[in-house]
Short mmCIF file of N, CA and C in Angstrom, two decimals:
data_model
loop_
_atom_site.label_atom_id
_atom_site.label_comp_id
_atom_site.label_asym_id
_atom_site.label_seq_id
_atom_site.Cartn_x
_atom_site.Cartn_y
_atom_site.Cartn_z
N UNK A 1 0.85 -1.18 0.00
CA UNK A 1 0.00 0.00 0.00
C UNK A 1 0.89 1.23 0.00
N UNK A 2 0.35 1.70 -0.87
CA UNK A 2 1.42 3.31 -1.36
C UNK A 2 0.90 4.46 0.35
N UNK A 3 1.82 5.10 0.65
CA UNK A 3 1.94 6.35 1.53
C UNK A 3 0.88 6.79 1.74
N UNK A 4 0.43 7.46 -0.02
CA UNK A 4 -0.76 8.44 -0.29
C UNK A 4 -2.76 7.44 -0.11
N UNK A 5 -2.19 6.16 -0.18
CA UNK A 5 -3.20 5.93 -0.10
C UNK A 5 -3.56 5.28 1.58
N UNK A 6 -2.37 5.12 2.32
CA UNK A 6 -2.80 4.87 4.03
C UNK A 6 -3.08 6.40 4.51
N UNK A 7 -2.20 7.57 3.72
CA UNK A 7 -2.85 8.61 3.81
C UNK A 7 -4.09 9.12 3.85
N UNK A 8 -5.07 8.83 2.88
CA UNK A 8 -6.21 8.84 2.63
C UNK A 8 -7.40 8.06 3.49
N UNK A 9 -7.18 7.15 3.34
CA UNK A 9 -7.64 6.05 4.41
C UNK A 9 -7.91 6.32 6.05
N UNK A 10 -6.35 6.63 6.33
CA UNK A 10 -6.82 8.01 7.90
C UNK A 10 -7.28 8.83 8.06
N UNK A 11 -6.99 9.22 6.68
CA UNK A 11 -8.16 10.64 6.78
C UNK A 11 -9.39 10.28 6.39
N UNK A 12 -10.12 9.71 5.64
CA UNK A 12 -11.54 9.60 5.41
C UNK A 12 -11.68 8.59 6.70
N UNK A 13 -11.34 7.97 7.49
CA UNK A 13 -11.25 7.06 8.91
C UNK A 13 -12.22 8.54 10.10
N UNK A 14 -11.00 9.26 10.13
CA UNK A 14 -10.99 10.23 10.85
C UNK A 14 -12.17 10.96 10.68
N UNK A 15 -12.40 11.38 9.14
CA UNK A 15 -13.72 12.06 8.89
C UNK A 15 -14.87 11.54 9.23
N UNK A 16 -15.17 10.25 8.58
CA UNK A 16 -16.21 9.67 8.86
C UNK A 16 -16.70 9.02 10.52
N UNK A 17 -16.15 9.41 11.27
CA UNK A 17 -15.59 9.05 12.73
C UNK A 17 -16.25 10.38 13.00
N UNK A 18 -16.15 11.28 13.02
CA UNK A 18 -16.16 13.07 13.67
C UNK A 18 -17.72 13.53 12.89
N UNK A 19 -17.92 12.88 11.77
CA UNK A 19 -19.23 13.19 11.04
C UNK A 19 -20.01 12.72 11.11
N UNK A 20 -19.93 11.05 11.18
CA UNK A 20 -20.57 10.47 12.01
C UNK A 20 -21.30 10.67 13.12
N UNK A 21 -20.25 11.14 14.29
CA UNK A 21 -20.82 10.91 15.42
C UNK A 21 -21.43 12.37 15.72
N UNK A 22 -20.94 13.84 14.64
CA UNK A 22 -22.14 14.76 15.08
C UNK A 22 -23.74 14.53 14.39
N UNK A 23 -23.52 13.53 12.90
CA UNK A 23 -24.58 13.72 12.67
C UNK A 23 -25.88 12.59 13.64
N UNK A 24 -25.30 11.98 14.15
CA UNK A 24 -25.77 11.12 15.43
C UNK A 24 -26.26 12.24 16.85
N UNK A 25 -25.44 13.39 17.26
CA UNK A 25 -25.76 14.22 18.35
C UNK A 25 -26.47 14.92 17.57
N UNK A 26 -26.49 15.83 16.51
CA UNK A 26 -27.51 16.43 16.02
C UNK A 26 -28.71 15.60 15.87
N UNK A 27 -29.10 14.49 15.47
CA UNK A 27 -29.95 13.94 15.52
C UNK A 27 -30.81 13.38 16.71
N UNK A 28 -29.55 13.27 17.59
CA UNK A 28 -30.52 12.78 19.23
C UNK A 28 -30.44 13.87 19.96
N UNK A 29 -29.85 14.84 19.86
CA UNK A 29 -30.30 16.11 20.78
C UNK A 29 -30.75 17.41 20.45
N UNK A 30 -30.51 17.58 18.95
CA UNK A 30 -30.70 18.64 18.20
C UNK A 30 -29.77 19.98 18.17
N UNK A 31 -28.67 19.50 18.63
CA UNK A 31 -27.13 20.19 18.76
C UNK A 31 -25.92 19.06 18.33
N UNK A 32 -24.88 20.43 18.16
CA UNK A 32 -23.69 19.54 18.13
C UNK A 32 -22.51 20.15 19.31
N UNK A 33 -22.26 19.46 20.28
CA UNK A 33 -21.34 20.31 21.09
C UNK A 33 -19.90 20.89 20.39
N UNK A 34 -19.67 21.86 20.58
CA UNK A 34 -18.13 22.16 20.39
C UNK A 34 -16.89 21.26 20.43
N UNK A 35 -17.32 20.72 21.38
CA UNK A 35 -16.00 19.34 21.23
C UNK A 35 -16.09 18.30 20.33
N UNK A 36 -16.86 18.11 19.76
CA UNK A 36 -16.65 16.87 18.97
C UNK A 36 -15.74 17.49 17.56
N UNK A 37 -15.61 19.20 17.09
CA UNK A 37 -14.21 19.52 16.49
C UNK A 37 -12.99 19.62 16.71
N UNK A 38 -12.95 19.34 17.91
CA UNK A 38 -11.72 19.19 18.54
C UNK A 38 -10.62 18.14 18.05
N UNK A 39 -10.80 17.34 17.23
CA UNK A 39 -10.03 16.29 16.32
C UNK A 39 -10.06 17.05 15.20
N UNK A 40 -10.56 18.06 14.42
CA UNK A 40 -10.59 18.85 13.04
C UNK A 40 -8.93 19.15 12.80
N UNK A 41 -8.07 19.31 13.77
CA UNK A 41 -6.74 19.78 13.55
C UNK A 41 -6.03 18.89 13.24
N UNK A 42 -6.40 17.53 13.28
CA UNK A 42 -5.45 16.22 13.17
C UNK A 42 -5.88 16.14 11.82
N UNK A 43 -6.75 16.27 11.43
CA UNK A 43 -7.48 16.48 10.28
C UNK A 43 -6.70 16.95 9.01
N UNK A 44 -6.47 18.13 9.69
CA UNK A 44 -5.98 19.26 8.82
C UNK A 44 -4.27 18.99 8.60
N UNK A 45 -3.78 18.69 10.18
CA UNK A 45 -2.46 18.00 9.57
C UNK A 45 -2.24 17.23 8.86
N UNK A 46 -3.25 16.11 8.28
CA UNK A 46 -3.14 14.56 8.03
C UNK A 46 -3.15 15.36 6.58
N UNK A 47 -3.79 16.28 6.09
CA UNK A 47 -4.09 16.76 4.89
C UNK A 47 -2.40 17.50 4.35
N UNK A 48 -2.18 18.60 5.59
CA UNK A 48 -1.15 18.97 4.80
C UNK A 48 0.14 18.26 4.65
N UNK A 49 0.45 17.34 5.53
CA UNK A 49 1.41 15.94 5.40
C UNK A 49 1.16 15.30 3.79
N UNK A 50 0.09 15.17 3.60
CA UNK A 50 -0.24 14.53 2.30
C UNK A 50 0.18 15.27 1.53
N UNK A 51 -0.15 16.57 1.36
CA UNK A 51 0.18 18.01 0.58
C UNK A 51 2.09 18.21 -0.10
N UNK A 52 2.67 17.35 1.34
CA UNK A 52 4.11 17.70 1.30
C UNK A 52 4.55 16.33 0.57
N UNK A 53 4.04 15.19 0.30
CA UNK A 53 4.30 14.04 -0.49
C UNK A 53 3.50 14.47 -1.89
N UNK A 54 2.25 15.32 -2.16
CA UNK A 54 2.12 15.41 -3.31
C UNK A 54 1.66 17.13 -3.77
N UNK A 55 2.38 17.60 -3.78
CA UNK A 55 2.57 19.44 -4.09
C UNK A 55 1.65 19.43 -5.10
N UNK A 56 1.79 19.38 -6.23
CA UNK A 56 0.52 19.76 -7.78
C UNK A 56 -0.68 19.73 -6.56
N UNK A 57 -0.94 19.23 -6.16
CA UNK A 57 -2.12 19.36 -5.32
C UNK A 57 -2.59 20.55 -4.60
N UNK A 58 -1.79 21.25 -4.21
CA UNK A 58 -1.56 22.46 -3.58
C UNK A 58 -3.01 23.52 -3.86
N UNK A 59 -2.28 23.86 -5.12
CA UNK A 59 -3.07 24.95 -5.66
C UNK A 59 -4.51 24.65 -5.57
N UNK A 60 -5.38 23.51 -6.02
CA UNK A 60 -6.62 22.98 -5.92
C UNK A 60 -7.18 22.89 -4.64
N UNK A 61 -6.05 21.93 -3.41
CA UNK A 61 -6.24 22.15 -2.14
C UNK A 61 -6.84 23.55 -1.62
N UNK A 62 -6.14 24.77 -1.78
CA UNK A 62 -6.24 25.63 -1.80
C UNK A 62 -7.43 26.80 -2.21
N UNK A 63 -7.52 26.39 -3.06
CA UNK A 63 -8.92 27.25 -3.63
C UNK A 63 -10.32 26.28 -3.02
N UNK A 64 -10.15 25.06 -3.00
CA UNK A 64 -11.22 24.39 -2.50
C UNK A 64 -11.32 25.25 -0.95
N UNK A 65 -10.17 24.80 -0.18
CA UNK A 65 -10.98 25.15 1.17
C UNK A 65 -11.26 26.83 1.45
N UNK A 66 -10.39 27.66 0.57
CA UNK A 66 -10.95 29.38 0.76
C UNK A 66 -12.55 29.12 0.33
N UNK A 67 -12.95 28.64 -1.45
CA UNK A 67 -14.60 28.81 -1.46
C UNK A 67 -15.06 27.93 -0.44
N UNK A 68 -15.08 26.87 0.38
CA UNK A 68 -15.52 26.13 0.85
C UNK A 68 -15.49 26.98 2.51
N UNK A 69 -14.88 27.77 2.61
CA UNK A 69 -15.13 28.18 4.10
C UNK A 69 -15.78 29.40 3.84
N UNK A 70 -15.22 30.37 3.05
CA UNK A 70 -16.52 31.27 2.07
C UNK A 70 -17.75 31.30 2.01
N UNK A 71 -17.92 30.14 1.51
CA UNK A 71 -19.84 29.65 1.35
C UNK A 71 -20.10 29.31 2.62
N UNK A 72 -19.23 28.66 3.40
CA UNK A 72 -20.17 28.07 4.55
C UNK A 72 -20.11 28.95 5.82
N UNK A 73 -19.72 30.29 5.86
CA UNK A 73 -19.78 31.28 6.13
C UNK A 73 -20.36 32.20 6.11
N UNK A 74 -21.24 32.37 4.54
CA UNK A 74 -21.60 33.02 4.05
C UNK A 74 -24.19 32.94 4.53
N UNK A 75 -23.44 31.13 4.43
CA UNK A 75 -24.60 30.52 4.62
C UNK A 75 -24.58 30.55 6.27
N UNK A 76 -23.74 30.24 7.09
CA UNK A 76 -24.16 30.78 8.73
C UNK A 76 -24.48 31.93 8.69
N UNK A 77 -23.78 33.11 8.13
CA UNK A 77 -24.33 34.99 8.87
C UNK A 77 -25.53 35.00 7.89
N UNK A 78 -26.00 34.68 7.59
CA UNK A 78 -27.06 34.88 6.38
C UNK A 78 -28.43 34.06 7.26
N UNK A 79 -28.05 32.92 7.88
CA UNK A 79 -28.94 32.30 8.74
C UNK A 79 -29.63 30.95 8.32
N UNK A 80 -28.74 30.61 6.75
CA UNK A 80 -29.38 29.17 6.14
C UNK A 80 -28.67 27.97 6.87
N UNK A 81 -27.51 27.99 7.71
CA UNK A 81 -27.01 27.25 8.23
C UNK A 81 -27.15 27.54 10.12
N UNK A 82 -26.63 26.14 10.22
CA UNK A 82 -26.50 26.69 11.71
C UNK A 82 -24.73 26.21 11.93
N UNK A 83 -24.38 26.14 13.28
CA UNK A 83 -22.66 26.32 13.31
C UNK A 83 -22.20 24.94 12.87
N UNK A 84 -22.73 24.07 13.44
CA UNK A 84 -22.37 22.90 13.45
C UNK A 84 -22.52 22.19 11.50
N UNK A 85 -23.38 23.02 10.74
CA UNK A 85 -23.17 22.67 9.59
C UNK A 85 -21.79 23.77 8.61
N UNK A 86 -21.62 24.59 9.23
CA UNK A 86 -20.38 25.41 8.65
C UNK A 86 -19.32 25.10 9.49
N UNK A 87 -19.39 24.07 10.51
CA UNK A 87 -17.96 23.16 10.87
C UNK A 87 -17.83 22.18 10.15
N UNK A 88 -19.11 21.28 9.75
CA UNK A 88 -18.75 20.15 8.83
C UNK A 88 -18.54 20.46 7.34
N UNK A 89 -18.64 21.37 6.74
CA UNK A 89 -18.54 21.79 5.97
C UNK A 89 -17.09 21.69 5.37
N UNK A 90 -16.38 22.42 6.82
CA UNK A 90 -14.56 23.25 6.26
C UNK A 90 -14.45 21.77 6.74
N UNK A 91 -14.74 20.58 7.56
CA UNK A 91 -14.24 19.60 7.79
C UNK A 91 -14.33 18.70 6.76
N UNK A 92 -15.06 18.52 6.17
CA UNK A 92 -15.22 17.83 4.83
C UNK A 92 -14.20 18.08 4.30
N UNK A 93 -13.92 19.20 3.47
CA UNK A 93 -13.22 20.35 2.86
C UNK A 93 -11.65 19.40 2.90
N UNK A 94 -11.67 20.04 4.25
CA UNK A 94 -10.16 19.50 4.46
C UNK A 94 -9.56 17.63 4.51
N UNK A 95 -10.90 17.05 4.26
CA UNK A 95 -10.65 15.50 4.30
C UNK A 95 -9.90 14.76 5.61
#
């Protein structure tokens, strides 16, 4: 198994783990506490580690998560979202 792809693997692990389990608290309590982003930074490292084994990636990386935190920003102050969907949002984002 290549680098980039145990790479990937932890990270969609990780995601689906953290998305999972808010869309489970949103669903049984009708919130998502603040802590369950508290793993979003391992997240984000696991991404830019990947970033430093494959650069061309960069630029795309890049523009994805500026519109992607943009819109889901745009959609919280506006009032179509609530917080916990403009956290999963940039968390997606970042894989």
């Amino acid at each position: 198994m290549s680098l980039t792809i145990a790479y990937d693997v932890i990270r969609f692990s990780l995601l689906a783990v953290v998305i999972g389990y808010a869309a489970y608290s949103d669903y049984k309590c009708g919130e998502v506490a603040n802590k369950v982003w508290i793993y979003a930074p391992f997240g984000l490292a696991l991404t830019l580690s990947g970033l430093a084994f494959n650069p061309e990636q960069l630029l795309p990386a890049v523009i994805s998560f500026g519109a992607t935190i943009a819109l889901s920003l745009l959609l919280f102050y506006i009032g179509g979202w609530g917080g916990a969907d403009a956290k999963a949002a940039n968390i997606v984002t970042g894989k």
